[in-house]
Amino acid sequence: MGPDARVGVYYSPCQDDPLFVAGAAWLGRDTGSGAAVVQPELPGIDETMKPPMRLAARSSWDELLDVTHELASQIAPFELPMLQVRNLHGFLALRETSVCPPLQALADLCVEGLDRFRAQPSEAELARRRRAGLTDAQDAMLVRFGYPYVLTTWFFHMTLTRRLSTEEHEFWRPEAERFFAAAVRMPRIVTDICLFTQTSAGMPFTVAERIALRG
């Protein structure tokens, strides 16, 4: 991986899951293959778009992969609650409809278990995060982990849009609810986690490795 590359550890539905298919269409891109996908005919949809990290200088991709496999061996597959489209601080996102302790445990394990691979953020990056108006707890997470929304301040979300105005919400929320209705109604099991990679900031993320949960 190049010096500007970043890695993200995310949940992604399996490629035969209707949610993966719907998500690829909504985004206009298959995150597995990187291929373009035809988007729904909605005006401005091309604008609707767990924090990634740069690897520390002495870290390697192979070591990161080995440790992620080890972490995945500690968590068993689990049922993901049904999802729904929600307003998340002005963004639209898919959120779970009930508390899911195994999901929180998986997120916490990844944050703490992989933190040694993370390059430290610059002062400019820290300042940019703080401009959002963080709580004391969020600022403590920013200092400790380089991101304010982890562990006790974390929340699962699959972002669907950029930040929207009130008028835009009136259009986009019902459209998103209709588009994802069939996919979010079905039950699903979280069976793996994915390592996504990005060659440099602003470039698309793609799935580099799916790692099965084996606990």
PDB file of N, CA, C and O in Angstrom, residues 72-121:
ATOM      1  N   ALA A  72     -11.416 -11.702  14.346  1.00  0.00           N
ATOM      2  CA  ALA A  72     -12.631 -12.312  13.807  1.00  0.00           C
ATOM      3  C   ALA A  72     -12.882 -13.697  14.400  1.00  0.00           C
ATOM      4  O   ALA A  72     -14.029 -14.151  14.461  1.00  0.00           O
ATOM      5  N   SER A  73     -11.826 -14.362  14.845  1.00  0.00           N
ATOM      6  CA  SER A  73     -11.989 -15.690  15.437  1.00  0.00           C
ATOM      7  C   SER A  73     -12.611 -15.622  16.831  1.00  0.00           C
ATOM      8  O   SER A  73     -12.999 -16.647  17.399  1.00  0.00           O
ATOM      9  N   GLN A  74     -12.723 -14.414  17.391  1.00  0.00           N
ATOM     10  CA  GLN A  74     -13.257 -14.252  18.741  1.00  0.00           C
ATOM     11  C   GLN A  74     -14.752 -13.908  18.756  1.00  0.00           C
ATOM     12  O   GLN A  74     -15.363 -13.870  19.825  1.00  0.00           O
ATOM     13  N   ILE A  75     -15.342 -13.638  17.604  1.00  0.00           N
ATOM     14  CA  ILE A  75     -16.740 -13.238  17.517  1.00  0.00           C
ATOM     15  C   ILE A  75     -17.506 -14.232  16.648  1.00  0.00           C
ATOM     16  O   ILE A  75     -17.089 -14.530  15.527  1.00  0.00           O
ATOM     17  N   ALA A  76     -18.618 -14.720  17.143  1.00  0.00           N
ATOM     18  CA  ALA A  76     -19.456 -15.639  16.370  1.00  0.00           C
ATOM     19  C   ALA A  76     -20.403 -14.844  15.474  1.00  0.00           C
ATOM     20  O   ALA A  76     -20.757 -13.704  15.785  1.00  0.00           O
ATOM     21  N   PRO A  77     -20.819 -15.403  14.339  1.00  0.00           N
ATOM     22  CA  PRO A  77     -21.850 -14.745  13.526  1.00  0.00           C
ATOM     23  C   PRO A  77     -23.084 -14.444  14.370  1.00  0.00           C
ATOM     24  O   PRO A  77     -23.400 -15.176  15.312  1.00  0.00           O
ATOM     25  N   PHE A  78     -23.781 -13.364  14.042  1.00  0.00           N
ATOM     26  CA  PHE A  78     -24.938 -12.956  14.840  1.00  0.00           C
ATOM     27  C   PHE A  78     -25.972 -12.292  13.946  1.00  0.00           C
ATOM     28  O   PHE A  78     -25.671 -11.829  12.846  1.00  0.00           O
ATOM     29  N   GLU A  79     -27.204 -12.259  14.446  1.00  0.00           N
ATOM     30  CA  GLU A  79     -28.296 -11.660  13.700  1.00  0.00           C
ATOM     31  C   GLU A  79     -28.247 -10.146  13.813  1.00  0.00           C
ATOM     32  O   GLU A  79     -28.110  -9.596  14.909  1.00  0.00           O
ATOM     33  N   LEU A  80     -28.373  -9.476  12.689  1.00  0.00           N
ATOM     34  CA  LEU A  80     -28.430  -8.023  12.660  1.00  0.00           C
ATOM     35  C   LEU A  80     -29.890  -7.588  12.745  1.00  0.00           C
ATOM     36  O   LEU A  80     -30.733  -8.097  12.002  1.00  0.00           O
ATOM     37  N   PRO A  81     -30.233  -6.671  13.638  1.00  0.00           N
ATOM     38  CA  PRO A  81     -31.623  -6.199  13.690  1.00  0.00           C
ATOM     39  C   PRO A  81     -32.047  -5.607  12.347  1.00  0.00           C
ATOM     40  O   PRO A  81     -31.214  -5.200  11.534  1.00  0.00           O
ATOM     41  N   MET A  82     -33.346  -5.553  12.115  1.00  0.00           N
ATOM     42  CA  MET A  82     -33.844  -4.915  10.908  1.00  0.00           C
ATOM     43  C   MET A  82     -33.360  -3.474  10.860  1.00  0.00           C
ATOM     44  O   MET A  82     -33.151  -2.828  11.894  1.00  0.00           O
ATOM     45  N   LEU A  83     -33.182  -2.972   9.644  1.00  0.00           N
ATOM     46  CA  LEU A  83     -32.685  -1.616   9.445  1.00  0.00           C
ATOM     47  C   LEU A  83     -33.804  -0.713   8.964  1.00  0.00           C
ATOM     48  O   LEU A  83     -34.812  -1.174   8.430  1.00  0.00           O
ATOM     49  N   GLN A  84     -33.610   0.589   9.142  1.00  0.00           N
ATOM     50  CA  GLN A  84     -34.543   1.556   8.584  1.00  0.00           C
ATOM     51  C   GLN A  84     -33.797   2.844   8.266  1.00  0.00           C
ATOM     52  O   GLN A  84     -32.723   3.122   8.834  1.00  0.00           O
ATOM     53  N   VAL A  85     -34.352   3.612   7.333  1.00  0.00           N
ATOM     54  CA  VAL A  85     -33.771   4.898   6.966  1.00  0.00           C
ATOM     55  C   VAL A  85     -34.076   5.897   8.072  1.00  0.00           C
ATOM     56  O   VAL A  85     -35.220   6.068   8.481  1.00  0.00           O
ATOM     57  N   ARG A  86     -33.020   6.584   8.557  1.00  0.00           N
ATOM     58  CA  ARG A  86     -33.195   7.565   9.616  1.00  0.00           C
ATOM     59  C   ARG A  86     -32.398   8.832   9.313  1.00  0.00           C
ATOM     60  O   ARG A  86     -31.430   8.803   8.545  1.00  0.00           O
ATOM     61  N   ASN A  87     -32.816   9.903   9.949  1.00  0.00           N
ATOM     62  CA  ASN A  87     -32.094  11.168   9.879  1.00  0.00           C
ATOM     63  C   ASN A  87     -30.985  11.124  10.919  1.00  0.00           C
ATOM     64  O   ASN A  87     -31.240  11.006  12.114  1.00  0.00           O
ATOM     65  N   LEU A  88     -29.747  11.205  10.473  1.00  0.00           N
ATOM     66  CA  LEU A  88     -28.590  11.150  11.363  1.00  0.00           C
ATOM     67  C   LEU A  88     -27.849  12.479  11.290  1.00  0.00           C
ATOM     68  O   LEU A  88     -26.980  12.682  10.436  1.00  0.00           O
ATOM     69  N   HIS A  89     -28.228  13.402  12.150  1.00  0.00           N
ATOM     70  CA  HIS A  89     -27.580  14.727  12.202  1.00  0.00           C
ATOM     71  C   HIS A  89     -27.570  15.399  10.831  1.00  0.00           C
ATOM     72  O   HIS A  89     -26.573  16.023  10.439  1.00  0.00           O
ATOM     73  N   GLY A  90     -28.663  15.263  10.105  1.00  0.00           N
ATOM     74  CA  GLY A  90     -28.773  15.905   8.801  1.00  0.00           C
ATOM     75  C   GLY A  90     -28.485  14.999   7.631  1.00  0.00           C
ATOM     76  O   GLY A  90     -28.842  15.317   6.494  1.00  0.00           O
ATOM     77  N   PHE A  91     -27.824  13.875   7.866  1.00  0.00           N
ATOM     78  CA  PHE A  91     -27.569  12.881   6.827  1.00  0.00           C
ATOM     79  C   PHE A  91     -28.681  11.838   6.870  1.00  0.00           C
ATOM     80  O   PHE A  91     -29.292  11.615   7.916  1.00  0.00           O
ATOM     81  N   LEU A  92     -28.921  11.162   5.771  1.00  0.00           N
ATOM     82  CA  LEU A  92     -29.757   9.969   5.790  1.00  0.00           C
ATOM     83  C   LEU A  92     -28.854   8.754   5.894  1.00  0.00           C
ATOM     84  O   LEU A  92     -27.827   8.674   5.224  1.00  0.00           O
ATOM     85  N   ALA A  93     -29.252   7.815   6.739  1.00  0.00           N
ATOM     86  CA  ALA A  93     -28.449   6.610   6.932  1.00  0.00           C
ATOM     87  C   ALA A  93     -29.358   5.454   7.291  1.00  0.00           C
ATOM     88  O   ALA A  93     -30.460   5.641   7.817  1.00  0.00           O
ATOM     89  N   LEU A  94     -28.899   4.241   7.014  1.00  0.00           N
ATOM     90  CA  LEU A  94     -29.568   3.041   7.495  1.00  0.00           C
ATOM     91  C   LEU A  94     -29.072   2.774   8.911  1.00  0.00           C
ATOM     92  O   LEU A  94     -27.865   2.675   9.148  1.00  0.00           O
ATOM     93  N   ARG A  95     -30.030   2.673   9.864  1.00  0.00           N
ATOM     94  CA  ARG A  95     -29.704   2.407  11.266  1.00  0.00           C
ATOM     95  C   ARG A  95     -30.441   1.163  11.713  1.00  0.00           C
ATOM     96  O   ARG A  95     -31.508   0.828  11.198  1.00  0.00           O
ATOM     97  N   GLU A  96     -29.913   0.470  12.710  1.00  0.00           N
ATOM     98  CA  GLU A  96     -30.599  -0.680  13.262  1.00  0.00           C
ATOM     99  C   GLU A  96     -31.815  -0.222  14.068  1.00  0.00           C
ATOM    100  O   GLU A  96     -31.839   0.899  14.599  1.00  0.00           O
ATOM    101  N   THR A  97     -32.834  -1.074  14.160  1.00  0.00           N
ATOM    102  CA  THR A  97     -34.087  -0.710  14.827  1.00  0.00           C
ATOM    103  C   THR A  97     -34.123  -1.143  16.289  1.00  0.00           C
ATOM    104  O   THR A  97     -35.081  -0.830  16.995  1.00  0.00           O
ATOM    105  N   SER A  98     -33.116  -1.848  16.750  1.00  0.00           N
ATOM    106  CA  SER A  98     -33.041  -2.242  18.155  1.00  0.00           C
ATOM    107  C   SER A  98     -31.578  -2.412  18.539  1.00  0.00           C
ATOM    108  O   SER A  98     -30.701  -2.541  17.685  1.00  0.00           O
ATOM    109  N   VAL A  99     -31.332  -2.398  19.835  1.00  0.00           N
ATOM    110  CA  VAL A  99     -29.963  -2.536  20.344  1.00  0.00           C
ATOM    111  C   VAL A  99     -29.420  -3.912  19.990  1.00  0.00           C
ATOM    112  O   VAL A  99     -30.126  -4.925  20.078  1.00  0.00           O
ATOM    113  N   CYS A 100     -28.154  -3.943  19.580  1.00  0.00           N
ATOM    114  CA  CYS A 100     -27.530  -5.211  19.177  1.00  0.00           C
ATOM    115  C   CYS A 100     -26.175  -5.349  19.876  1.00  0.00           C
ATOM    116  O   CYS A 100     -25.146  -4.900  19.362  1.00  0.00           O
ATOM    117  N   PRO A 101     -26.141  -5.951  21.071  1.00  0.00           N
ATOM    118  CA  PRO A 101     -24.889  -6.074  21.811  1.00  0.00           C
ATOM    119  C   PRO A 101     -23.752  -6.750  21.031  1.00  0.00           C
ATOM    120  O   PRO A 101     -22.599  -6.301  21.131  1.00  0.00           O
ATOM    121  N   PRO A 102     -24.000  -7.819  20.230  1.00  0.00           N
ATOM    122  CA  PRO A 102     -22.883  -8.406  19.487  1.00  0.00           C
ATOM    123  C   PRO A 102     -22.272  -7.440  18.472  1.00  0.00           C
ATOM    124  O   PRO A 102     -21.065  -7.484  18.221  1.00  0.00           O
ATOM    125  N   LEU A 103     -23.105  -6.562  17.897  1.00  0.00           N
ATOM    126  CA  LEU A 103     -22.604  -5.575  16.951  1.00  0.00           C
ATOM    127  C   LEU A 103     -21.697  -4.576  17.659  1.00  0.00           C
ATOM    128  O   LEU A 103     -20.616  -4.232  17.164  1.00  0.00           O
ATOM    129  N   GLN A 104     -22.111  -4.124  18.838  1.00  0.00           N
ATOM    130  CA  GLN A 104     -21.276  -3.218  19.627  1.00  0.00           C
ATOM    131  C   GLN A 104     -19.973  -3.898  20.019  1.00  0.00           C
ATOM    132  O   GLN A 104     -18.882  -3.290  19.951  1.00  0.00           O
ATOM    133  N   ALA A 105     -20.055  -5.156  20.420  1.00  0.00           N
ATOM    134  CA  ALA A 105     -18.855  -5.890  20.826  1.00  0.00           C
ATOM    135  C   ALA A 105     -17.876  -6.030  19.669  1.00  0.00           C
ATOM    136  O   ALA A 105     -16.651  -5.892  19.851  1.00  0.00           O
ATOM    137  N   LEU A 106     -18.393  -6.298  18.482  1.00  0.00           N
ATOM    138  CA  LEU A 106     -17.535  -6.418  17.309  1.00  0.00           C
ATOM    139  C   LEU A 106     -16.853  -5.090  16.997  1.00  0.00           C
ATOM    140  O   LEU A 106     -15.647  -5.042  16.726  1.00  0.00           O
ATOM    141  N   ALA A 107     -17.623  -4.003  17.030  1.00  0.00           N
ATOM    142  CA  ALA A 107     -17.049  -2.688  16.761  1.00  0.00           C
ATOM    143  C   ALA A 107     -15.973  -2.339  17.779  1.00  0.00           C
ATOM    144  O   ALA A 107     -14.881  -1.855  17.421  1.00  0.00           O
ATOM    145  N   ASP A 108     -16.250  -2.587  19.054  1.00  0.00           N
ATOM    146  CA  ASP A 108     -15.273  -2.270  20.103  1.00  0.00           C
ATOM    147  C   ASP A 108     -14.000  -3.083  19.928  1.00  0.00           C
ATOM    148  O   ASP A 108     -12.882  -2.565  20.102  1.00  0.00           O
ATOM    149  N   LEU A 109     -14.164  -4.351  19.597  1.00  0.00           N
ATOM    150  CA  LEU A 109     -13.007  -5.228  19.421  1.00  0.00           C
ATOM    151  C   LEU A 109     -12.119  -4.732  18.281  1.00  0.00           C
ATOM    152  O   LEU A 109     -10.884  -4.716  18.398  1.00  0.00           O
ATOM    153  N   CYS A 110     -12.728  -4.319  17.177  1.00  0.00           N
ATOM    154  CA  CYS A 110     -11.952  -3.830  16.043  1.00  0.00           C
ATOM    155  C   CYS A 110     -11.235  -2.526  16.375  1.00  0.00           C
ATOM    156  O   CYS A 110     -10.064  -2.341  16.029  1.00  0.00           O
ATOM    157  N   VAL A 111     -11.939  -1.612  17.060  1.00  0.00           N
ATOM    158  CA  VAL A 111     -11.333  -0.323  17.410  1.00  0.00           C
ATOM    159  C   VAL A 111     -10.111  -0.522  18.300  1.00  0.00           C
ATOM    160  O   VAL A 111      -9.027   0.019  18.051  1.00  0.00           O
ATOM    161  N   GLU A 112     -10.276  -1.308  19.362  1.00  0.00           N
ATOM    162  CA  GLU A 112      -9.180  -1.475  20.313  1.00  0.00           C
ATOM    163  C   GLU A 112      -8.105  -2.426  19.791  1.00  0.00           C
ATOM    164  O   GLU A 112      -6.909  -2.180  19.987  1.00  0.00           O
ATOM    165  N   GLY A 113      -8.529  -3.488  19.123  1.00  0.00           N
ATOM    166  CA  GLY A 113      -7.572  -4.491  18.678  1.00  0.00           C
ATOM    167  C   GLY A 113      -6.706  -4.060  17.519  1.00  0.00           C
ATOM    168  O   GLY A 113      -5.604  -4.588  17.333  1.00  0.00           O
ATOM    169  N   LEU A 114      -7.186  -3.091  16.726  1.00  0.00           N
ATOM    170  CA  LEU A 114      -6.424  -2.654  15.545  1.00  0.00           C
ATOM    171  C   LEU A 114      -5.817  -1.265  15.707  1.00  0.00           C
ATOM    172  O   LEU A 114      -5.196  -0.756  14.779  1.00  0.00           O
ATOM    173  N   ASP A 115      -5.969  -0.679  16.882  1.00  0.00           N
ATOM    174  CA  ASP A 115      -5.532   0.706  17.043  1.00  0.00           C
ATOM    175  C   ASP A 115      -4.032   0.888  16.863  1.00  0.00           C
ATOM    176  O   ASP A 115      -3.577   1.947  16.428  1.00  0.00           O
ATOM    177  N   ARG A 116      -3.258  -0.127  17.153  1.00  0.00           N
ATOM    178  CA  ARG A 116      -1.810   0.026  17.020  1.00  0.00           C
ATOM    179  C   ARG A 116      -1.354   0.180  15.566  1.00  0.00           C
ATOM    180  O   ARG A 116      -0.227   0.592  15.306  1.00  0.00           O
ATOM    181  N   PHE A 117      -2.236  -0.133  14.630  1.00  0.00           N
ATOM    182  CA  PHE A 117      -1.892   0.026  13.219  1.00  0.00           C
ATOM    183  C   PHE A 117      -2.180   1.437  12.706  1.00  0.00           C
ATOM    184  O   PHE A 117      -1.815   1.771  11.578  1.00  0.00           O
ATOM    185  N   ARG A 118      -2.829   2.252  13.491  1.00  0.00           N
ATOM    186  CA  ARG A 118      -3.313   3.564  13.042  1.00  0.00           C
ATOM    187  C   ARG A 118      -2.240   4.638  13.148  1.00  0.00           C
ATOM    188  O   ARG A 118      -1.634   4.842  14.190  1.00  0.00           O
ATOM    189  N   ALA A 119      -2.015   5.335  12.044  1.00  0.00           N
ATOM    190  CA  ALA A 119      -1.134   6.503  12.080  1.00  0.00           C
ATOM    191  C   ALA A 119      -1.821   7.617  12.850  1.00  0.00           C
ATOM    192  O   ALA A 119      -3.044   7.785  12.771  1.00  0.00           O
ATOM    193  N   GLN A 120      -1.074   8.390  13.607  1.00  0.00           N
ATOM    194  CA  GLN A 120      -1.644   9.469  14.403  1.00  0.00           C
ATOM    195  C   GLN A 120      -2.170  10.587  13.504  1.00  0.00           C
ATOM    196  O   GLN A 120      -1.550  10.935  12.505  1.00  0.00           O
ATOM    197  N   PRO A 121      -3.327  11.168  13.844  1.00  0.00           N
ATOM    198  CA  PRO A 121      -3.856  12.270  13.042  1.00  0.00           C
ATOM    199  C   PRO A 121      -3.019  13.531  13.237  1.00  0.00           C
ATOM    200  O   PRO A 121      -2.378  13.726  14.275  1.00  0.00           O
TER     201      PRO A 121
END
